[in-house]
Coordinates of C-alpha atoms in Angstrom, one line a residue:
M1 CA 0.0 0.0 0.0
P2 CA 1.6 3.3 -1.0
V3 CA 2.0 5.7 1.9
S4 CA 3.3 9.3 2.3
V5 CA 6.7 8.7 3.9
T6 CA 10.0 9.9 2.7
P7 CA 12.0 6.7 2.0
N8 CA 15.7 6.6 2.8
K9 CA 16.4 3.2 1.2
F10 CA 13.9 1.9 3.8
A11 CA 12.1 3.1 6.9
I12 CA 11.4 1.5 10.3
E13 CA 8.7 3.2 12.4
I14 CA 8.0 2.5 16.0
R15 CA 4.5 3.6 17.1
D16 CA 2.7 3.4 20.4
K17 CA -0.4 1.4 21.2
S18 CA -2.6 4.1 19.7
F19 CA -0.4 3.9 16.5
R20 CA 1.1 7.4 17.0
L21 CA 4.6 7.7 15.7
K22 CA 7.2 7.6 18.4
Q23 CA 10.4 7.4 16.4
R24 CA 12.1 6.1 13.2
V25 CA 15.2 3.9 13.7
E26 CA 16.3 2.9 10.2
H27 CA 19.4 5.0 10.6
L28 CA 20.3 3.0 13.7
A29 CA 19.1 -0.5 12.9
T30 CA 21.2 -3.4 11.6
N31 CA 20.6 -7.1 10.8
I32 CA 17.0 -6.4 9.8
Q33 CA 14.8 -9.3 8.7
W34 CA 11.2 -10.2 8.7
E35 CA 9.0 -13.1 7.5
W36 CA 5.7 -13.9 5.8
N37 CA 4.0 -17.3 6.5
R38 CA 1.3 -19.1 4.6
F39 CA -0.3 -19.8 8.0
G40 CA -0.2 -16.5 9.8
G41 CA 0.7 -13.8 7.3
C42 CA 3.1 -11.3 8.8
G43 CA 5.4 -13.3 11.2
R44 CA 8.5 -12.7 13.1
A45 CA 10.8 -9.7 12.6
T46 CA 14.1 -8.8 14.3
F47 CA 16.6 -6.0 14.2
T48 CA 19.5 -4.7 16.3
V49 CA 20.4 -1.2 17.3
P50 CA 24.1 -1.2 18.1
G51 CA 25.7 1.5 20.3
N52 CA 24.3 2.8 23.6
Y53 CA 22.2 0.0 25.1
L54 CA 20.3 2.8 26.9
R55 CA 19.6 4.7 23.7
F56 CA 15.8 4.3 23.9
Q57 CA 13.2 2.3 25.7
V58 CA 10.9 -0.1 23.8
N59 CA 7.5 -1.1 25.0
A60 CA 5.0 -3.4 23.3
D61 CA 5.0 -1.0 20.4
D62 CA 3.7 -1.2 16.8
V63 CA 6.5 -1.7 14.3
R64 CA 6.3 -1.0 10.6
I65 CA 8.9 -1.6 7.8
Y66 CA 8.6 0.3 4.5
L67 CA 10.6 0.0 1.3
P68 CA 10.6 2.8 -1.3
N69 CA 8.7 2.5 -4.6
T70 CA 10.4 3.1 -8.0
D71 CA 9.0 6.7 -8.1
G72 CA 11.4 7.7 -5.3
L73 CA 8.6 9.6 -3.6
T74 CA 6.4 7.0 -1.9
A75 CA 6.9 3.7 -0.1
T76 CA 5.2 0.4 0.4
L77 CA 4.5 -1.1 3.8
W78 CA 6.2 -4.6 3.7
Y79 CA 5.9 -5.6 7.3
R80 CA 3.8 -4.8 10.4
G81 CA 3.9 -6.3 13.8
Y82 CA 4.5 -5.5 17.4
V83 CA 7.4 -5.7 19.8
E84 CA 7.3 -9.0 21.7
A85 CA 10.7 -8.7 23.4
A86 CA 13.6 -6.2 23.6
T87 CA 17.0 -7.1 24.9
P88 CA 19.4 -4.3 25.9
S89 CA 22.8 -5.8 26.5
L90 CA 26.3 -4.7 27.5
E91 CA 29.5 -6.7 27.4
G92 CA 32.8 -5.5 28.6
S93 CA 33.7 -1.9 27.8
A94 CA 31.6 -1.7 24.6
L95 CA 28.5 0.5 24.5
G96 CA 26.3 -2.6 23.8
S97 CA 23.2 -3.0 21.7
I98 CA 19.4 -3.4 21.8
K99 CA 17.9 -6.4 20.0
V100 CA 14.3 -6.0 19.1
E101 CA 12.1 -9.0 18.4
C102 CA 8.6 -8.6 16.9
A103 CA 5.6 -10.8 16.2
G104 CA 3.0 -10.4 13.5
Y105 CA -0.5 -9.6 14.7
F106 CA -1.7 -13.1 14.0
N107 CA 0.1 -14.0 17.3
W108 CA -2.6 -11.8 19.0
L109 CA -5.0 -14.7 18.4
D110 CA -3.2 -16.6 21.2
R111 CA -4.7 -14.1 23.7
I112 CA -8.3 -14.6 22.6
I113 CA -10.4 -17.6 23.7
V114 CA -13.2 -19.0 21.5
Q115 CA -15.9 -19.8 24.1
V116 CA -19.2 -18.4 25.5
A117 CA -19.4 -17.6 29.2
N118 CA -16.7 -20.2 30.0
I119 CA -18.7 -22.9 28.0
S120 CA -17.6 -24.4 24.7
K121 CA -18.7 -22.7 21.5
T122 CA -20.5 -25.2 19.2
Y123 CA -20.8 -24.8 15.5
S124 CA -23.3 -27.1 13.8
S125 CA -23.6 -27.8 10.0
M126 CA -21.7 -24.6 9.0
E127 CA -19.4 -24.5 6.1
I128 CA -15.7 -23.8 7.1
S129 CA -15.6 -20.2 5.8
A130 CA -18.8 -19.4 7.8
V131 CA -17.1 -20.7 11.0
V132 CA -14.0 -18.6 10.2
T133 CA -16.1 -15.5 9.6
D134 CA -18.0 -16.0 12.9
I135 CA -14.8 -16.4 14.9
V136 CA -13.2 -13.4 13.2
N137 CA -16.3 -11.1 13.7
N138 CA -17.3 -12.2 17.2
F139 CA -14.0 -13.0 18.9
I140 CA -11.0 -11.5 17.0
V141 CA -12.3 -8.1 15.8
P142 CA -13.9 -7.0 19.1
N143 CA -10.8 -7.9 21.1
S144 CA -8.0 -6.6 18.8
N145 CA -7.1 -4.1 16.1
I146 CA -7.5 -6.8 13.5
L147 CA -10.2 -6.3 10.8
S148 CA -12.1 -8.8 8.8
G149 CA -10.8 -9.1 5.2
T150 CA -11.5 -11.5 2.4
I151 CA -12.7 -15.0 3.4
D152 CA -13.1 -17.5 0.6
A153 CA -15.7 -20.3 0.7
S154 CA -14.5 -23.9 1.1
S155 CA -15.9 -27.2 -0.1
F156 CA -16.4 -28.9 3.3
T157 CA -19.2 -28.5 5.9
P158 CA -18.4 -30.0 9.3
D159 CA -21.5 -31.5 11.0
Q160 CA -20.2 -30.2 14.4
L161 CA -17.2 -28.5 15.8
V162 CA -16.8 -27.7 19.5
F163 CA -14.3 -25.0 20.5
K164 CA -12.9 -24.0 23.9
A165 CA -9.5 -22.9 22.7
T166 CA -7.5 -20.0 21.6
A167 CA -8.6 -18.3 18.4
R168 CA -5.3 -19.3 16.9
E169 CA -6.0 -23.0 17.7
A170 CA -9.5 -22.8 16.4
I171 CA -8.3 -21.2 13.1
G172 CA -5.6 -23.8 13.0
T173 CA -8.1 -26.6 13.2
L174 CA -10.1 -25.1 10.3
F175 CA -7.0 -24.5 8.3
D176 CA -6.1 -28.2 8.7
L177 CA -9.6 -29.2 7.7
A178 CA -9.6 -27.0 4.6
G179 CA -6.1 -28.0 3.5
T180 CA -5.3 -25.8 0.5
V181 CA -5.7 -22.3 2.0
E182 CA -3.5 -19.3 3.0
C183 CA -4.6 -17.4 6.1
G184 CA -3.4 -14.8 8.5
V185 CA -3.1 -11.1 9.2
D186 CA -1.7 -8.8 6.6
V187 CA 0.1 -5.4 6.9
D188 CA -3.2 -3.6 7.0
L189 CA -4.3 -5.7 9.9
N190 CA -6.9 -7.5 7.8
F191 CA -7.5 -11.1 8.6
F192 CA -7.6 -13.1 5.3
W193 CA -8.6 -16.6 4.3
R194 CA -7.8 -17.4 0.7
N195 CA -8.0 -20.6 -1.4
Q196 CA -4.7 -21.4 -2.9
S197 CA -4.1 -20.9 -6.6
N198 CA -2.2 -23.3 -8.9
V199 CA -1.3 -20.5 -11.4
I200 CA 2.4 -19.8 -11.7
T201 CA 2.7 -16.1 -10.6
Q202 CA 6.5 -15.9 -10.3
E203 CA 9.4 -17.5 -12.2
F204 CA 13.1 -17.4 -11.2
F205 CA 16.1 -18.9 -12.9
V206 CA 19.1 -20.6 -11.4
G207 CA 22.2 -18.5 -12.2
D208 CA 20.2 -15.2 -12.3
K209 CA 18.3 -14.2 -9.1
V210 CA 18.6 -17.7 -7.6
T211 CA 21.9 -18.0 -5.8
K212 CA 21.2 -21.2 -3.8
I213 CA 18.8 -24.1 -4.0
S214 CA 18.5 -26.9 -1.5
E215 CA 16.0 -29.8 -1.7
K216 CA 15.3 -31.9 1.4
I217 CA 13.3 -35.1 1.2
N218 CA 12.2 -36.2 4.6
F219 CA 11.4 -39.8 5.2
K220 CA 11.5 -39.5 9.0
D221 CA 8.1 -37.8 9.5
I222 CA 5.9 -40.1 7.4
V223 CA 2.6 -40.9 9.0
N224 CA 0.4 -43.6 7.5
T225 CA -1.7 -44.8 10.4
I226 CA -3.6 -42.4 12.7
Y227 CA -5.1 -43.1 16.0
F228 CA -7.3 -40.1 16.6
E229 CA -8.5 -38.8 19.9
G230 CA -11.1 -36.0 19.9
G231 CA -13.2 -34.3 22.5
D232 CA -15.5 -35.8 25.0
V233 CA -18.9 -37.2 23.8
N234 CA -21.2 -38.1 26.8
G235 CA -18.1 -38.4 29.0
T236 CA -16.2 -40.6 26.7
P237 CA -13.3 -39.5 24.4
F238 CA -14.2 -39.6 20.7
L239 CA -11.9 -42.1 18.9
A240 CA -11.3 -42.8 15.3
T241 CA -8.7 -44.5 13.1
S242 CA -7.5 -44.1 9.5
S243 CA -4.6 -45.4 7.5
S244 CA -3.0 -45.4 4.0
D245 CA -2.5 -49.0 2.8
D246 CA -0.4 -47.8 -0.2
S247 CA 2.0 -45.9 2.0
I248 CA 2.3 -48.8 4.4
A249 CA 3.2 -51.1 1.6
R250 CA 5.8 -48.6 0.2
Y251 CA 7.4 -47.2 3.4
G252 CA 6.4 -49.6 6.2
L253 CA 4.2 -48.8 9.2
H254 CA 4.4 -45.3 10.7
E255 CA 1.8 -44.9 13.4
Q256 CA 0.9 -41.7 15.3
I257 CA -1.6 -40.6 17.9
I258 CA -3.2 -37.3 17.0
Q259 CA -5.4 -35.3 19.4
N260 CA -7.8 -32.4 18.7
A261 CA -10.5 -31.8 21.4
S262 CA -12.6 -29.6 19.0
I263 CA -13.5 -32.6 16.9
V264 CA -16.3 -34.9 18.2
T265 CA -17.8 -36.5 15.0
L266 CA -16.7 -39.1 12.5
N267 CA -17.6 -36.7 9.6
V268 CA -15.0 -34.1 10.8
A269 CA -12.5 -36.7 12.0
N270 CA -12.4 -38.4 8.6
Q271 CA -11.8 -35.1 6.9
Y272 CA -9.1 -34.2 9.4
M273 CA -7.3 -37.5 9.1
T274 CA -7.6 -37.5 5.3
S275 CA -5.9 -34.1 5.1
I276 CA -3.1 -35.3 7.4
L277 CA -2.6 -38.5 5.4
T278 CA -2.6 -36.6 2.1
Q279 CA 0.4 -34.7 3.2
K280 CA 2.2 -37.1 5.5
S281 CA 1.8 -40.5 4.1
K282 CA 4.6 -39.9 1.6
P283 CA 8.1 -38.4 2.0
Q284 CA 8.0 -34.7 2.5
R285 CA 9.8 -32.6 -0.1
Q286 CA 10.9 -29.1 0.9
L287 CA 12.7 -26.8 -1.5
D288 CA 14.7 -23.9 0.0
V289 CA 15.6 -21.2 -2.4
S290 CA 17.8 -18.1 -1.9
L291 CA 17.0 -15.1 -4.1
K292 CA 19.2 -11.9 -4.2
N293 CA 18.4 -8.3 -5.1
I294 CA 14.7 -8.8 -6.0
A295 CA 11.9 -6.3 -5.8
T296 CA 9.2 -9.0 -5.6
R297 CA 6.9 -8.9 -2.6
F298 CA 5.3 -12.3 -2.8
E299 CA 2.4 -11.5 -0.6
G300 CA 1.6 -8.4 -2.5
N301 CA -1.3 -10.4 -4.2
L302 CA -3.2 -13.1 -2.4
P303 CA -3.4 -16.0 -2.9
M304 CA 0.3 -16.0 -3.8
G305 CA 0.0 -18.7 -6.4
N306 CA 2.8 -21.1 -7.5
I307 CA 6.5 -20.3 -7.7
S308 CA 8.5 -21.9 -10.5
V309 CA 12.3 -22.2 -10.1
V310 CA 13.8 -23.1 -13.4
D311 CA 17.2 -24.8 -13.8
K312 CA 18.1 -25.0 -17.4
D313 CA 20.1 -28.1 -16.8
A314 CA 17.1 -29.9 -15.4
T315 CA 14.1 -28.7 -17.3
Q316 CA 12.9 -30.1 -20.6
S317 CA 11.8 -26.7 -21.9
A318 CA 15.5 -25.6 -22.1
F319 CA 16.3 -28.3 -24.6
K320 CA 15.4 -29.7 -28.0
W321 CA 14.9 -33.4 -27.7
G322 CA 16.7 -35.6 -30.2
K323 CA 20.2 -36.2 -31.5
A324 CA 22.6 -33.2 -32.0
A325 CA 23.0 -34.2 -35.7
S326 CA 19.3 -33.6 -36.1
G327 CA 19.2 -30.3 -34.2
G328 CA 18.5 -31.8 -30.8
S329 CA 20.3 -31.5 -27.5
N330 CA 21.5 -35.1 -27.2
K331 CA 19.2 -35.7 -24.2
I332 CA 18.2 -39.2 -23.2
Y333 CA 14.9 -39.8 -21.5
G334 CA 15.2 -41.3 -18.0
R335 CA 17.0 -41.0 -14.7
K336 CA 20.8 -40.8 -14.7
V337 CA 21.2 -44.0 -12.8
T338 CA 19.4 -45.9 -15.6
G339 CA 21.4 -44.2 -18.4
G340 CA 19.1 -41.2 -18.9
S341 CA 19.9 -37.4 -18.7
D342 CA 18.1 -36.7 -15.5
V343 CA 16.1 -33.9 -17.1
L344 CA 12.5 -33.1 -16.1
Y345 CA 10.3 -34.3 -18.9
G346 CA 6.9 -32.8 -19.6
G347 CA 7.4 -29.2 -18.2
R348 CA 8.6 -27.5 -15.1
R349 CA 8.1 -27.9 -11.4
K350 CA 6.0 -25.5 -9.4
D351 CA 5.5 -25.1 -5.7
Q352 CA 3.4 -23.2 -3.1
V353 CA 5.2 -20.8 -0.8
E354 CA 5.1 -21.8 2.8
R355 CA 7.4 -19.1 4.2
V356 CA 9.5 -16.2 3.1
V357 CA 12.2 -14.5 5.1
Y358 CA 13.2 -11.1 3.8
S359 CA 16.3 -9.1 4.5
L360 CA 17.5 -5.8 3.0
S361 CA 19.6 -5.6 -0.1
P362 CA 22.2 -2.9 -0.6
Q363 CA 20.3 -2.0 -3.8
Y364 CA 17.7 0.7 -3.5
G365 CA 14.2 -0.7 -2.9
R366 CA 15.3 -4.3 -3.2
V367 CA 15.5 -7.3 -0.8
H368 CA 17.1 -10.7 -0.4
A369 CA 14.6 -13.5 0.2
E370 CA 14.8 -17.0 1.6
L371 CA 11.9 -19.1 0.3
S372 CA 10.6 -22.4 1.8
L373 CA 8.5 -24.1 -0.9
G374 CA 6.6 -27.1 0.2
V375 CA 3.8 -29.5 -0.5
S376 CA 0.3 -28.2 -1.2
I377 CA -1.0 -29.0 2.2
A378 CA 0.9 -27.8 5.3
F379 CA -0.5 -28.2 8.8
S380 CA -0.7 -25.5 11.3

């Protein structure tokens, strides 16, 4: 959102609880970074003010980070949160420093309990987005500075949900039931709940903006048999079981007990367990990508869509198939271990963004970004 601040490469504002400007500290701050999460929106931010550790006093203040726009006259708000901790420190004869740790306003949901007069709040036969809307409008908005933003409809209607939990835990249960959504609080303090898009919205090339790429395939956290424990039903814990026979045959038995007291019916438990098994019954692939000197603010448009990281040495679209004598690239179909060329056949990979960690670039109005790209369903 363009705002009327004078950018000096960037700006960091500290505001009081009424959002009145107290001071700007970009001329003092070092080691600045902030994050955006698919579950939560604006997340953690940290920066350090070196020098006199008694330079200023920080309370639970509002913190905003701006980057300049290309016009050189206005700036865009990239991060907004509040101070969660401040650590003035002194060592030896040095002047010391102040480390400031911030949380996004989604963390405010940990302070709010979904309940009615100390009794559980029950939702019956309400589609997921309707439950989300009710929690936002009746619990979150009246007890915070957060506003209700766009909330997309889902395809699942729980027959019953029973909440006596924090608003964050309640939203987390709904997030896990829905599966393919992005939710949280943005820089304008709007709560959003958006269905994910499979459209490729950003494309980056290895050797250009991509300076590092790391792919981890995790076999340790496979789950293919779930023993579910829900809330009490007539004084007895609700129990259910589900498993993936195909996963068991491929990777052996991986059992786990999973608890969620808000779930008390088989309809909801089956949806919940299916969502977990969809993600966890196979090895988890996480792609970490380092991008340098970019002007891309991934959360500028929601949903964020898919990110495609193109390595010309591993993508079919960079080659002409066939023999070199016939104008081809001498690529052989198949994996390298079987005599092939280890090239992705049939297109390019695309992934959803799970987390972005930004830090400042020396270049005007640009950032470095560390992306965690994951599977299409990630649990809160």
